[in-house]
Coordinates of N, CA, C and O and ligand atoms in Angstrom, one line a residue:
M1 N 0.8 -1.2 0.0 CA 0.0 0.0 0.0 C 0.9 1.3 0.0 O 0.7 2.2 -0.8
K2 N 1.8 1.3 0.9 CA 2.7 2.5 1.1 C 3.5 2.7 -0.2 O 3.6 3.9 -0.6
I3 N 4.0 1.6 -0.7 CA 4.9 1.8 -1.9 C 4.1 2.3 -3.1 O 4.5 3.2 -3.8
K4 N 2.8 1.8 -3.3 CA 2.0 2.3 -4.3 C 1.7 3.8 -4.2 O 1.8 4.6 -5.2
L5 N 1.6 4.3 -3.0 CA 1.3 5.7 -2.7 C 2.5 6.5 -3.1 O 2.4 7.6 -3.8
I6 N 3.7 6.0 -2.7 CA 5.0 6.8 -3.1 C 5.1 6.8 -4.6 O 5.4 7.9 -5.1
V7 N 4.9 5.7 -5.2 CA 5.0 5.7 -6.7 C 4.1 6.7 -7.3 O 4.5 7.5 -8.2
A8 N 2.9 6.7 -6.8 CA 1.9 7.7 -7.4 C 2.3 9.1 -7.1 O 2.2 9.9 -8.1
L9 N 2.8 9.4 -6.0 CA 3.3 10.7 -5.6 C 4.5 11.2 -6.5 O 4.5 12.3 -7.1
V10 N 5.4 10.2 -6.7 CA 6.6 10.5 -7.6 C 6.1 10.8 -9.0 O 6.5 11.8 -9.6
S11 N 5.1 10.0 -9.5 CA 4.7 10.3 -10.9 C 4.0 11.6 -11.0 O 4.2 12.4 -12.0
V12 N 3.2 12.0 -10.0 CA 2.5 13.3 -10.1 C 3.5 14.4 -10.1 O 3.4 15.3 -10.9
T13 N 4.5 14.3 -9.2 CA 5.6 15.3 -9.1 C 6.3 15.4 -10.5 O 6.5 16.5 -11.0
A14 N 6.6 14.3 -11.1 CA 7.3 14.3 -12.4 C 6.4 15.0 -13.5 O 6.9 15.8 -14.2
I15 N 5.1 14.7 -13.5 CA 4.3 15.3 -14.5 C 4.2 16.8 -14.3 O 4.3 17.5 -15.3
I16 N 4.1 17.2 -13.0 CA 4.1 18.7 -12.8 C 5.4 19.3 -13.3 O 5.3 20.4 -13.9
A17 N 6.5 18.7 -12.9 CA 7.8 19.3 -13.3 C 7.9 19.4 -14.8 O 8.3 20.4 -15.4
F18 N 7.5 18.3 -15.5 CA 7.7 18.3 -17.0 C 6.8 19.4 -17.6 O 7.2 20.0 -18.6
S19 N 5.5 19.5 -17.1 CA 4.6 20.5 -17.7 C 5.2 21.9 -17.5 O 5.1 22.8 -18.4
A20 N 5.8 22.1 -16.3 CA 6.4 23.5 -16.1 C 7.5 23.8 -17.1 O 7.6 24.9 -17.6
I21 N 8.4 22.8 -17.3 CA 9.4 23.0 -18.3 C 8.8 23.2 -19.7 O 9.2 24.2 -20.4
A22 N 7.9 22.4 -20.1 CA 7.2 22.6 -21.4 C 6.6 24.0 -21.5 O 6.8 24.6 -22.6
A23 N 6.0 24.5 -20.5 CA 5.3 25.8 -20.5 C 6.3 26.9 -20.7 O 6.1 27.8 -21.5
T24 N 7.5 26.9 -20.0 CA 8.4 28.0 -20.1 C 9.1 27.9 -21.5 O 9.4 29.0 -22.0
T25 N 9.3 26.7 -22.0 CA 9.9 26.6 -23.3 C 9.0 27.2 -24.4 O 9.4 27.9 -25.3
A26 N 7.7 26.8 -24.2 CA 6.7 27.2 -25.2 C 6.5 28.7 -25.2 O 6.2 29.3 -26.2
S27 N 6.6 29.3 -24.0 CA 6.3 30.7 -23.9 C 7.2 31.6 -24.7 O 6.9 32.7 -25.0
Q28 N 8.5 31.2 -24.9 CA 9.4 32.0 -25.6 C 10.2 31.2 -26.6 O 11.0 30.3 -26.1
N29 N 10.1 31.4 -27.9 CA 10.9 30.8 -28.9 C 12.2 31.6 -29.0 O 12.1 32.7 -29.6
K30 N 13.3 31.0 -28.6 CA 14.5 31.8 -28.6 C 15.3 31.7 -30.0 O 16.3 32.3 -30.2
G31 N 14.7 30.9 -30.9 CA 15.3 30.8 -32.2 C 16.6 30.1 -32.2 O 17.0 29.5 -31.2
A32 N 17.3 30.1 -33.3 CA 18.6 29.3 -33.5 C 19.6 29.8 -32.5 O 19.7 31.0 -32.3
A33 N 20.5 28.9 -32.1 CA 21.6 29.3 -31.2 C 22.6 30.1 -31.9 O 23.2 31.0 -31.4
N34 N 22.9 29.6 -33.2 CA 23.9 30.3 -34.0 C 23.4 30.5 -35.4 O 22.6 29.7 -35.9
M35 N 23.7 31.6 -36.0 CA 23.2 31.9 -37.3 C 24.3 32.3 -38.3 O 25.4 32.7 -37.9
N36 N 24.0 32.1 -39.5 CA 24.9 32.5 -40.6 C 24.2 33.6 -41.4 O 23.3 33.3 -42.2
L37 N 24.4 34.9 -41.1 CA 23.7 36.0 -41.7 C 24.3 36.3 -43.0 O 25.5 36.3 -43.3
N38 N 23.4 36.7 -43.9 CA 23.8 37.1 -45.3 C 24.5 38.5 -45.2 O 23.9 39.5 -44.9
G39 N 25.8 38.5 -45.5 CA 26.6 39.7 -45.5 C 27.0 40.2 -46.8 O 27.9 41.0 -46.9
G40 N 26.2 39.8 -47.8 CA 26.5 40.4 -49.2 C 27.8 40.0 -49.7 O 28.4 38.9 -49.4
R41 N 28.4 40.8 -50.6 CA 29.6 40.5 -51.3 C 30.8 40.3 -50.4 O 31.8 39.7 -50.8
R42 N 30.8 40.8 -49.2 CA 31.9 40.7 -48.3 C 32.0 39.3 -47.6 O 32.9 39.0 -47.0
G43 N 30.9 38.5 -47.8 CA 30.9 37.2 -47.2 C 29.9 37.2 -46.0 O 29.6 38.2 -45.4
N44 N 29.5 36.0 -45.6 CA 28.5 35.8 -44.6 C 29.1 36.1 -43.2 O 30.3 36.2 -43.0
V45 N 28.2 36.3 -42.2 CA 28.6 36.7 -40.9 C 28.0 35.6 -39.9 O 26.8 35.4 -39.8
A46 N 29.0 35.0 -39.2 CA 28.6 34.1 -38.2 C 28.1 34.8 -36.9 O 28.8 35.7 -36.4
F47 N 26.9 34.5 -36.5 CA 26.3 35.3 -35.4 C 25.8 34.4 -34.2 O 24.9 33.6 -34.4
P48 N 26.5 34.5 -33.1 CA 26.1 33.7 -31.9 C 24.9 34.3 -31.2 O 25.0 35.1 -30.3
H49 N 23.7 33.9 -31.7 CA 22.4 34.4 -31.2 C 22.2 34.3 -29.7 O 21.9 35.2 -29.0
H50 N 22.3 33.0 -29.3 CA 22.0 32.8 -27.8 C 23.0 33.4 -26.9 O 22.7 33.9 -25.8
Q51 N 24.2 33.5 -27.4 CA 25.3 34.1 -26.6 C 24.9 35.6 -26.4 O 25.0 36.2 -25.3
H52 N 24.3 36.3 -27.4 CA 23.9 37.7 -27.3 C 22.7 37.8 -26.4 O 22.6 38.7 -25.6
Q53 N 21.8 36.8 -26.5 CA 20.6 36.8 -25.6 C 21.0 36.8 -24.2 O 20.5 37.5 -23.3
E54 N 21.9 35.9 -23.9 CA 22.3 35.7 -22.5 C 23.1 37.0 -22.0 O 22.9 37.4 -20.9
K55 N 24.0 37.5 -22.8 CA 24.8 38.6 -22.5 C 24.0 39.9 -22.3 O 24.2 40.7 -21.4
L56 N 23.1 40.1 -23.3 CA 22.4 41.4 -23.3 C 21.1 41.4 -22.5 O 20.7 42.4 -22.0
G57 N 20.4 40.2 -22.5 CA 19.2 40.1 -21.6 C 18.0 40.8 -22.1 O 17.0 40.9 -21.4
D58 N 18.0 41.4 -23.3 CA 16.9 42.2 -23.8 C 16.7 41.9 -25.3 O 17.5 42.4 -26.1
C59 N 15.7 41.2 -25.7 CA 15.4 40.8 -27.1 C 15.2 42.1 -27.9 O 15.6 42.1 -29.1
N60 N 14.6 43.1 -27.3 CA 14.2 44.3 -28.1 C 15.4 45.2 -28.6 O 15.2 46.0 -29.4
I61 N 16.5 45.0 -28.0 CA 17.7 45.7 -28.5 C 17.8 45.5 -30.0 O 18.0 46.5 -30.8
C62 N 17.6 44.3 -30.4 CA 17.6 44.0 -31.9 C 16.2 43.9 -32.5 O 16.0 44.4 -33.6
H63 N 15.3 43.2 -31.7 CA 14.0 42.9 -32.3 C 13.0 44.1 -32.3 O 11.9 43.9 -32.7
S64 N 13.4 45.3 -31.9 CA 12.6 46.4 -32.1 C 12.9 46.9 -33.6 O 12.1 47.7 -34.1
I65 N 14.0 46.5 -34.2 CA 14.3 46.9 -35.5 C 13.8 45.9 -36.6 O 13.4 46.3 -37.6
F66 N 13.9 44.6 -36.2 CA 13.3 43.6 -37.1 C 12.7 42.5 -36.3 O 13.2 42.2 -35.2
P67 N 11.6 41.9 -36.8 CA 10.9 40.9 -36.0 C 11.6 39.6 -35.7 O 12.6 39.3 -36.4
Q68 N 11.1 38.8 -34.8 CA 11.7 37.5 -34.4 C 11.3 36.5 -35.4 O 10.5 35.6 -35.2
K69 N 11.8 36.6 -36.7 CA 11.4 35.7 -37.7 C 12.6 35.5 -38.7 O 13.3 36.5 -39.0
A70 N 12.9 34.3 -39.0 CA 14.1 34.0 -39.9 C 13.8 34.7 -41.2 O 12.8 34.7 -41.8
G71 N 14.9 35.4 -41.7 CA 14.8 36.2 -43.0 C 14.1 37.5 -42.9 O 13.9 38.2 -43.9
S72 N 13.8 38.0 -41.6 CA 13.1 39.3 -41.5 C 13.9 40.5 -41.9 O 13.4 41.4 -42.5
I73 N 15.3 40.4 -41.8 CA 16.1 41.5 -42.2 C 16.0 41.7 -43.7 O 15.7 42.8 -44.2
A74 N 16.2 40.6 -44.4 CA 16.1 40.6 -45.9 C 14.7 41.0 -46.4 O 14.6 41.8 -47.4
E75 N 13.7 40.6 -45.7 CA 12.3 40.9 -46.1 C 12.1 42.5 -46.0 O 11.6 43.1 -46.9
L76 N 12.5 43.0 -44.8 CA 12.3 44.5 -44.6 C 13.2 45.3 -45.7 O 12.7 46.3 -46.2
Q77 N 14.4 44.8 -45.9 CA 15.3 45.4 -46.9 C 14.6 45.4 -48.3 O 14.6 46.4 -49.0
A78 N 14.0 44.3 -48.7 CA 13.4 44.1 -50.0 C 12.2 45.0 -50.1 O 11.9 45.6 -51.2
D79 N 11.5 45.3 -49.0 CA 10.3 46.2 -49.0 C 10.7 47.6 -48.9 O 9.9 48.5 -48.8
G80 N 12.0 47.9 -48.8 CA 12.5 49.3 -48.6 C 12.2 49.9 -47.3 O 12.3 51.1 -47.1
K81 N 12.0 49.0 -46.3 CA 11.7 49.5 -44.9 C 12.9 49.5 -44.0 O 12.8 49.9 -42.9
L82 N 14.0 48.9 -44.5 CA 15.2 48.9 -43.7 C 16.4 49.1 -44.7 O 16.5 48.3 -45.7
Q83 N 17.2 50.0 -44.4 CA 18.4 50.3 -45.3 C 19.4 49.2 -45.2 O 19.6 48.6 -44.1
K84 N 20.1 48.9 -46.3 CA 21.2 48.0 -46.3 C 22.2 48.5 -45.4 O 22.5 49.7 -45.3
K85 N 22.9 47.6 -44.7 CA 24.0 47.9 -43.7 C 23.5 48.6 -42.5 O 24.3 48.9 -41.6
Y86 N 22.2 48.9 -42.4 CA 21.7 49.6 -41.2 C 21.9 48.7 -39.9 O 22.4 49.2 -38.9
V87 N 21.6 47.5 -40.0 CA 21.7 46.5 -38.9 C 23.2 46.4 -38.5 O 23.6 46.5 -37.3
M88 N 24.0 46.3 -39.5 CA 25.5 46.2 -39.3 C 26.0 47.5 -38.6 O 26.6 47.4 -37.5
N89 N 25.7 48.7 -39.2 CA 26.3 49.9 -38.6 C 25.6 50.4 -37.4 O 26.3 50.9 -36.5
K90 N 24.3 50.3 -37.3 CA 23.6 51.0 -36.2 C 23.3 50.0 -35.0 O 22.8 50.4 -34.0
L91 N 23.6 48.7 -35.3 CA 23.3 47.8 -34.2 C 24.6 47.0 -33.8 O 25.2 47.3 -32.8
C92 N 25.0 46.1 -34.7 CA 26.2 45.3 -34.4 C 27.4 46.1 -34.1 O 27.9 46.0 -33.0
T93 N 28.0 46.8 -35.1 CA 29.2 47.4 -34.9 C 29.1 48.6 -33.9 O 30.1 48.8 -33.2
K94 N 28.0 49.3 -33.9 CA 27.8 50.4 -33.0 C 28.0 49.9 -31.5 O 28.8 50.5 -30.8
C95 N 27.3 48.9 -31.2 CA 27.4 48.4 -29.8 C 28.8 47.9 -29.5 O 29.3 48.2 -28.4
H96 N 29.4 47.1 -30.4 CA 30.7 46.6 -30.2 C 31.7 47.7 -29.9 O 32.5 47.6 -29.0
K97 N 31.6 48.8 -30.7 CA 32.5 49.9 -30.6 C 32.4 50.6 -29.3 O 33.3 51.0 -28.6
E98 N 31.1 50.8 -28.9 CA 30.8 51.5 -27.6 C 31.3 50.7 -26.4 O 31.9 51.3 -25.5
L99 N 31.1 49.4 -26.4 CA 31.6 48.6 -25.3 C 33.1 48.6 -25.3 O 33.7 48.6 -24.2
K100 N 33.7 48.5 -26.4 CA 35.2 48.5 -26.5 C 35.8 49.8 -25.9 O 36.7 49.8 -25.2
K101 N 35.1 50.9 -26.3 CA 35.6 52.2 -25.9 C 35.5 52.3 -24.3 O 36.3 52.9 -23.7
A102 N 34.4 51.7 -23.8 CA 34.2 51.7 -22.4 C 35.1 50.6 -21.6 O 34.9 50.5 -20.4
G103 N 35.9 50.0 -22.4 CA 36.8 49.0 -21.8 C 36.1 47.7 -21.4 O 36.6 46.9 -20.6
K104 N 35.0 47.4 -22.0 CA 34.2 46.2 -21.7 C 34.4 45.1 -22.7 O 34.8 45.4 -23.8
K105 N 34.1 43.9 -22.3 CA 34.1 42.8 -23.2 C 33.2 43.0 -24.4 O 32.1 43.5 -24.2
S106 N 33.7 42.9 -25.6 CA 32.9 43.2 -26.8 C 33.1 42.2 -27.9 O 33.8 41.2 -27.8
G107 N 32.5 42.6 -29.1 CA 32.6 41.7 -30.2 C 33.5 42.4 -31.3 O 34.0 43.5 -31.1
P108 N 33.6 41.8 -32.5 CA 34.4 42.3 -33.5 C 34.0 43.7 -34.1 O 32.8 44.0 -34.1
T109 N 35.0 44.5 -34.5 CA 34.7 45.8 -35.0 C 35.4 46.0 -36.4 O 35.3 47.0 -37.0
T110 N 36.1 45.0 -36.9 CA 36.7 45.1 -38.2 C 36.1 44.1 -39.2 O 35.6 43.0 -38.8
C111 N 36.1 44.5 -40.4 CA 35.3 43.8 -41.5 C 35.5 42.3 -41.5 O 34.6 41.5 -41.4
T112 N 36.8 41.9 -41.6 CA 37.1 40.5 -41.8 C 36.9 39.7 -40.5 O 37.0 38.4 -40.6
K113 N 36.7 40.3 -39.4 CA 36.4 39.5 -38.2 C 35.0 39.1 -38.2 O 34.6 38.1 -37.5
C114 N 34.1 39.8 -38.9 CA 32.7 39.4 -39.0 C 32.4 38.7 -40.3 O 31.8 37.6 -40.3
H115 N 32.9 39.3 -41.4 CA 32.6 38.7 -42.7 C 33.7 37.7 -43.1 O 34.8 38.0 -43.1
V116 N 33.2 36.5 -43.4 CA 34.1 35.5 -43.8 C 33.8 35.0 -45.2 O 32.7 34.6 -45.5
K117 N 34.8 35.1 -46.1 CA 34.7 34.7 -47.4 C 34.9 33.2 -47.5 O 35.8 32.7 -46.9
E118 N 34.0 32.5 -48.3 CA 34.1 31.0 -48.4 C 35.3 30.7 -49.2 O 35.6 31.3 -50.1
Ligands
LIG201 C1 22.0 41.2 -30.8 C2 20.8 41.1 -31.6 C3 19.7 40.1 -31.2 C4 19.2 39.9 -30.0 C5 19.5 40.6 -28.7 C6 18.2 38.9 -30.1 N1 18.1 38.5 -31.4 FE1 16.8 37.1 -32.2 N2 17.6 37.4 -34.0 C7 18.6 38.3 -34.3 C8 19.0 38.1 -35.8 C9 20.1 38.9 -36.5 C10 18.0 37.2 -36.3 C11 17.9 36.8 -37.8 C12 17.0 37.7 -38.6 C13 17.0 37.3 -40.0 O1 17.2 36.1 -40.4 O2 16.8 38.2 -40.9 C14 17.1 36.8 -35.2 C15 16.1 35.9 -35.3 C16 15.3 35.5 -34.3 C17 14.2 34.5 -34.4 C18 13.8 33.8 -35.7 C19 14.8 32.9 -36.3 C20 14.9 31.6 -35.7 O3 16.0 31.1 -35.5 O4 13.8 31.0 -35.3 C21 13.7 34.3 -33.2 C22 12.6 33.4 -32.8 C23 14.4 35.1 -32.3 N3 15.4 35.8 -33.0 C24 14.2 35.2 -30.9 C25 14.9 36.1 -30.0 C26 14.6 36.2 -28.6 C27 13.4 35.5 -27.9 C28 15.5 37.1 -28.1 C29 15.6 37.5 -26.7 C30 15.6 36.5 -25.6 C31 16.3 37.5 -29.2 N4 15.9 36.9 -30.3 C32 17.4 38.4 -29.1 C33 19.3 39.1 -33.5 C34 19.0 39.2 -32.1
LIG202 C1 30.0 43.2 -36.1 C2 30.0 42.5 -37.4 C3 30.3 43.3 -38.6 C4 31.4 44.1 -38.9 C5 32.5 44.4 -38.0 C6 31.2 44.5 -40.3 N1 30.0 44.0 -40.8 FE1 29.3 44.3 -42.7 N2 27.6 43.3 -42.2 C7 27.3 42.7 -41.0 C8 26.0 42.2 -41.0 C9 25.3 41.5 -39.9 C10 25.4 42.5 -42.3 C11 24.0 42.2 -42.8 C12 23.0 43.1 -42.2 C13 22.9 44.5 -42.8 O1 22.9 44.6 -44.1 O2 23.0 45.5 -42.1 C14 26.5 43.2 -43.0 C15 26.4 43.6 -44.4 C16 27.4 44.1 -45.1 C17 27.3 44.4 -46.5 C18 26.2 44.0 -47.4 C19 25.3 45.2 -47.7 C20 24.3 44.7 -48.8 O3 24.6 44.9 -49.9 O4 23.2 44.2 -48.4 C21 28.5 44.9 -46.9 C22 29.0 45.3 -48.3 C23 29.4 45.0 -45.7 N3 28.6 44.5 -44.6 C24 30.6 45.5 -45.6 C25 31.4 45.7 -44.5 C26 32.7 46.4 -44.4 C27 33.4 47.0 -45.6 C28 33.1 46.3 -43.1 C29 34.3 46.9 -42.5 C30 34.4 48.4 -42.6 C31 32.1 45.6 -42.4 N4 31.1 45.2 -43.2 C32 32.1 45.3 -41.0 C33 28.2 42.6 -40.0 C34 29.4 43.2 -39.8
LIG203 C1 24.0 45.8 -27.6 C2 25.3 45.2 -27.8 C3 25.5 44.3 -29.0 C4 24.8 44.2 -30.2 C5 23.7 45.0 -30.7 C6 25.5 43.1 -30.9 N1 26.5 42.6 -30.2 FE1 27.9 41.1 -30.8 N2 28.7 41.1 -29.0 C7 28.3 41.9 -27.9 C8 29.1 41.5 -26.7 C9 29.0 42.1 -25.3 C10 29.9 40.5 -27.1 C11 31.0 39.7 -26.3 C12 30.2 38.5 -25.7 C13 31.1 37.7 -24.8 O1 32.4 37.8 -24.9 O2 30.6 36.9 -24.0 C14 29.7 40.3 -28.5 C15 30.4 39.3 -29.3 C16 30.1 39.1 -30.7 C17 30.9 38.2 -31.5 C18 32.0 37.3 -31.0 C19 31.6 36.1 -30.4 C20 32.7 35.2 -29.8 O3 32.5 34.6 -28.7 O4 33.8 35.2 -30.4 C21 30.3 38.2 -32.7 C22 30.8 37.4 -34.0 C23 29.3 39.2 -32.7 N3 29.2 39.7 -31.4 C24 28.5 39.5 -33.8 C25 27.4 40.4 -33.7 C26 26.5 40.7 -34.9 C27 26.7 40.1 -36.3 C28 25.6 41.6 -34.4 C29 24.4 42.2 -35.2 C30 23.5 41.3 -35.8 C31 25.9 41.9 -33.0 N4 27.0 41.1 -32.6 C32 25.2 42.8 -32.2 C33 27.4 42.9 -27.9 C34 26.5 43.2 -29.0

């Protein structure tokens, strides 16, 4: 009798724990961990997406400019709603330069550190 009760309790606890994990994962789609962004003729740009999410803690730093959707930068550019190089100059490189100037840990600020030719 006692053992059956313990087994039942353990199962209930496991179900609750799993649903909680499922709920938090479903509430926010963090997208790909790493991305290969289209960098035009200079070559593509490897972008560690999750590393930035953890480091910056605010999705809107980037996603106020383009939505959380694969290909959204290219889509806005094609519609003439986002200038070419805007993301690079006003977001990526701007932040890296400011952090570097402030003596903080930062990302690349030179062309070939971001753009890699195949
Ligand atoms: C430093 C900039 C930056 C930050 C901060 C950022 N993202 Fe992104 N995110 C991007 C870029 C760049 C793309 C790719 C857009 C494209 O393909 O045109 C993207 C795409 C996405 C996508 C769609 C692509 C995929 O892999 O499914 C999702 C979902 C997403 N981000 C979620 C998030 C969430 C949630 C956060 C905050 C926890 C976040 N992002 C923070 C830059 C950022
Ligand atoms: C911090 C990373 C980073 C650095 C440093 C960087 N770029 Fe970029 N570059 C990007 C990203 C991301 C894109 C795509 C998004 C956009 O167009 O804003 C891009 C896009 C481009 C494009 C394509 C524009 C088009 O036609 O769509 C060119 C050309 C370019 N960069 C040249 C350069 C040159 C030249 C330098 C050095 C002075 C440089 N980049 C430095 C990240 C970087
Ligand atoms: C608001 C600030 C901010 C923005 C915007 C930002 N970054 Fe960064 N980036 C950082 C910081 C901080 C680091 C250093 C992270 C670390 O060392 O943990 C970094 C590091 C990097 C690295 C080096 C990763 C490594 O570990 O070697 C790359 C590549 C990079 N960023 C590319 C980009 C690109 C491409 C964009 C634009 C789509 C971008 N970043 C936008 C703050 C930013």
